[in-house]
Amino acid sequence: MPIPWLGRRDPFPPVEEALDEPNGLLAAGGDLSPERLIDAYTRGI
């Protein structure tokens, strides 16, 4: 399964889509804004 590349405003994929190997990889890209990090944290990412 290809890794989704997130733009700045793209939502996270469902955590159920995280890869087994490498462990838990869900997506790449995005940004590290406080809002993005809080969103990830609340989703258990």
GROMACS .gro file of N, CA and C in nm:
model
  135
    1MET      N    1   0.084  -0.117   0.000
    1MET     CA    2   0.000   0.000   0.000
    1MET      C    3   0.089   0.124   0.000
    2PRO      N    4   0.064   0.219  -0.090
    2PRO     CA    5   0.145   0.341  -0.092
    2PRO      C    6   0.117   0.430   0.030
    3ILE      N    7   0.219   0.504   0.068
    3ILE     CA    8   0.206   0.596   0.182
    3ILE      C    9   0.143   0.726   0.132
    4PRO      N   10   0.032   0.770   0.191
    4PRO     CA   11  -0.027   0.898   0.150
    4PRO      C   12   0.068   1.014   0.182
    5TRP      N   13   0.081   1.106   0.088
    5TRP     CA   14   0.158   1.229   0.110
    5TRP      C   15   0.059   1.339   0.140
    6LEU      N   16   0.068   1.397   0.259
    6LEU     CA   17  -0.027   1.498   0.302
    6LEU      C   18   0.022   1.638   0.270
    7GLY      N   19  -0.068   1.719   0.215
    7GLY     CA   20  -0.043   1.861   0.201
    7GLY      C   21  -0.072   1.930   0.334
    8ARG      N   22  -0.050   2.059   0.339
    8ARG     CA   23  -0.068   2.133   0.465
    8ARG      C   24  -0.210   2.122   0.521
    9ARG      N   25  -0.309   2.111   0.436
    9ARG     CA   26  -0.448   2.110   0.481
    9ARG      C   27  -0.516   1.973   0.467
   10ASP      N   28  -0.444   1.873   0.424
   10ASP     CA   29  -0.502   1.740   0.408
   10ASP      C   30  -0.527   1.676   0.545
   11PRO      N   31  -0.640   1.608   0.560
   11PRO     CA   32  -0.666   1.540   0.687
   11PRO      C   33  -0.582   1.413   0.699
   12PHE      N   34  -0.563   1.368   0.822
   12PHE     CA   35  -0.494   1.242   0.844
   12PHE      C   36  -0.582   1.127   0.794
   13PRO      N   37  -0.521   1.023   0.739
   13PRO     CA   38  -0.599   0.903   0.707
   13PRO      C   39  -0.643   0.834   0.837
   14PRO      N   40  -0.740   0.744   0.828
   14PRO     CA   41  -0.779   0.669   0.948
   14PRO      C   42  -0.661   0.591   1.005
   15VAL      N   43  -0.649   0.587   1.137
   15VAL     CA   44  -0.536   0.517   1.199
   15VAL      C   45  -0.536   0.368   1.166
   16GLU      N   46  -0.650   0.314   1.130
   16GLU     CA   47  -0.658   0.172   1.092
   16GLU      C   48  -0.577   0.143   0.966
   17GLU      N   49  -0.542   0.246   0.890
   17GLU     CA   50  -0.465   0.229   0.767
   17GLU      C   51  -0.314   0.234   0.790
   18ALA      N   52  -0.271   0.249   0.914
   18ALA     CA   53  -0.127   0.253   0.944
   18ALA      C   54  -0.063   0.119   0.907
   19LEU      N   55   0.059   0.125   0.860
   19LEU     CA   56   0.131   0.005   0.818
   19LEU      C   57   0.179  -0.076   0.937
   20ASP      N   58   0.192  -0.205   0.916
   20ASP     CA   59   0.254  -0.292   1.017
   20ASP      C   60   0.405  -0.279   1.012
   21GLU      N   61   0.459  -0.257   0.890
   21GLU     CA   62   0.604  -0.246   0.872
   21GLU      C   63   0.633  -0.132   0.776
   22PRO      N   64   0.699  -0.026   0.810
   22PRO     CA   65   0.750   0.004   0.943
   22PRO      C   66   0.634   0.032   1.038
   23ASN      N   67   0.653  -0.006   1.159
   23ASN     CA   68   0.550  -0.008   1.261
   23ASN      C   69   0.478   0.126   1.276
   24GLY      N   70   0.349   0.127   1.237
   24GLY     CA   71   0.264   0.243   1.262
   24GLY      C   72   0.273   0.357   1.163
   25LEU      N   73   0.353   0.343   1.056
   25LEU     CA   74   0.364   0.453   0.959
   25LEU      C   75   0.227   0.476   0.896
   26LEU      N   76   0.181   0.599   0.901
   26LEU     CA   77   0.046   0.632   0.854
   26LEU      C   78   0.048   0.721   0.731
   27ALA      N   79   0.135   0.820   0.729
   27ALA     CA   80   0.141   0.915   0.618
   27ALA      C   81   0.273   0.991   0.627
   28ALA      N   82   0.300   1.069   0.523
   28ALA     CA   83   0.418   1.155   0.520
   28ALA      C   84   0.374   1.294   0.478
   29GLY      N   85   0.459   1.392   0.503
   29GLY     CA   86   0.429   1.528   0.463
   29GLY      C   87   0.355   1.604   0.571
   30GLY      N   88   0.266   1.692   0.529
   30GLY     CA   89   0.193   1.774   0.624
   30GLY      C   90   0.282   1.885   0.680
   31ASP      N   91   0.255   1.925   0.801
   31ASP     CA   92   0.335   2.028   0.867
   31ASP      C   93   0.337   2.000   1.017
   32LEU      N   94   0.410   2.081   1.090
   32LEU     CA   95   0.422   2.063   1.235
   32LEU      C   96   0.362   2.180   1.311
   33SER      N   97   0.254   2.236   1.256
   33SER     CA   98   0.188   2.346   1.326
   33SER      C   99   0.126   2.293   1.455
   34PRO      N  100   0.108   2.381   1.554
   34PRO     CA  101   0.044   2.337   1.679
   34PRO      C  102  -0.093   2.273   1.655
   35GLU      N  103  -0.171   2.328   1.563
   35GLU     CA  104  -0.303   2.273   1.534
   35GLU      C  105  -0.292   2.131   1.479
   36ARG      N  106  -0.196   2.109   1.391
   36ARG     CA  107  -0.176   1.977   1.330
   36ARG      C  108  -0.133   1.876   1.436
   37LEU      N  109  -0.041   1.917   1.523
   37LEU     CA  110   0.006   1.826   1.628
   37LEU      C  111  -0.105   1.792   1.727
   38ILE      N  112  -0.188   1.890   1.762
   38ILE     CA  113  -0.301   1.864   1.852
   38ILE      C  114  -0.399   1.769   1.785
   39ASP      N  115  -0.427   1.790   1.657
   39ASP     CA  116  -0.517   1.701   1.583
   39ASP      C  117  -0.463   1.558   1.583
   40ALA      N  118  -0.334   1.543   1.556
   40ALA     CA  119  -0.272   1.410   1.557
   40ALA      C  120  -0.284   1.347   1.696
   41TYR      N  121  -0.253   1.423   1.798
   41TYR     CA  122  -0.258   1.371   1.935
   41TYR      C  123  -0.398   1.324   1.971
   42THR      N  124  -0.501   1.402   1.937
   42THR     CA  125  -0.638   1.365   1.972
   42THR      C  126  -0.684   1.241   1.896
   43ARG      N  127  -0.620   1.211   1.783
   43ARG     CA  128  -0.654   1.091   1.704
   43ARG      C  129  -0.569   0.971   1.744
   44GLY      N  130  -0.479   0.989   1.838
   44GLY     CA  131  -0.394   0.879   1.881
   44GLY      C  132  -0.279   0.851   1.787
   45ILE      N  133  -0.240   0.952   1.711
   45ILE     CA  134  -0.130   0.936   1.614
   45ILE      C  135  -0.001   0.980   1.679
   0.00000   0.00000   0.00000
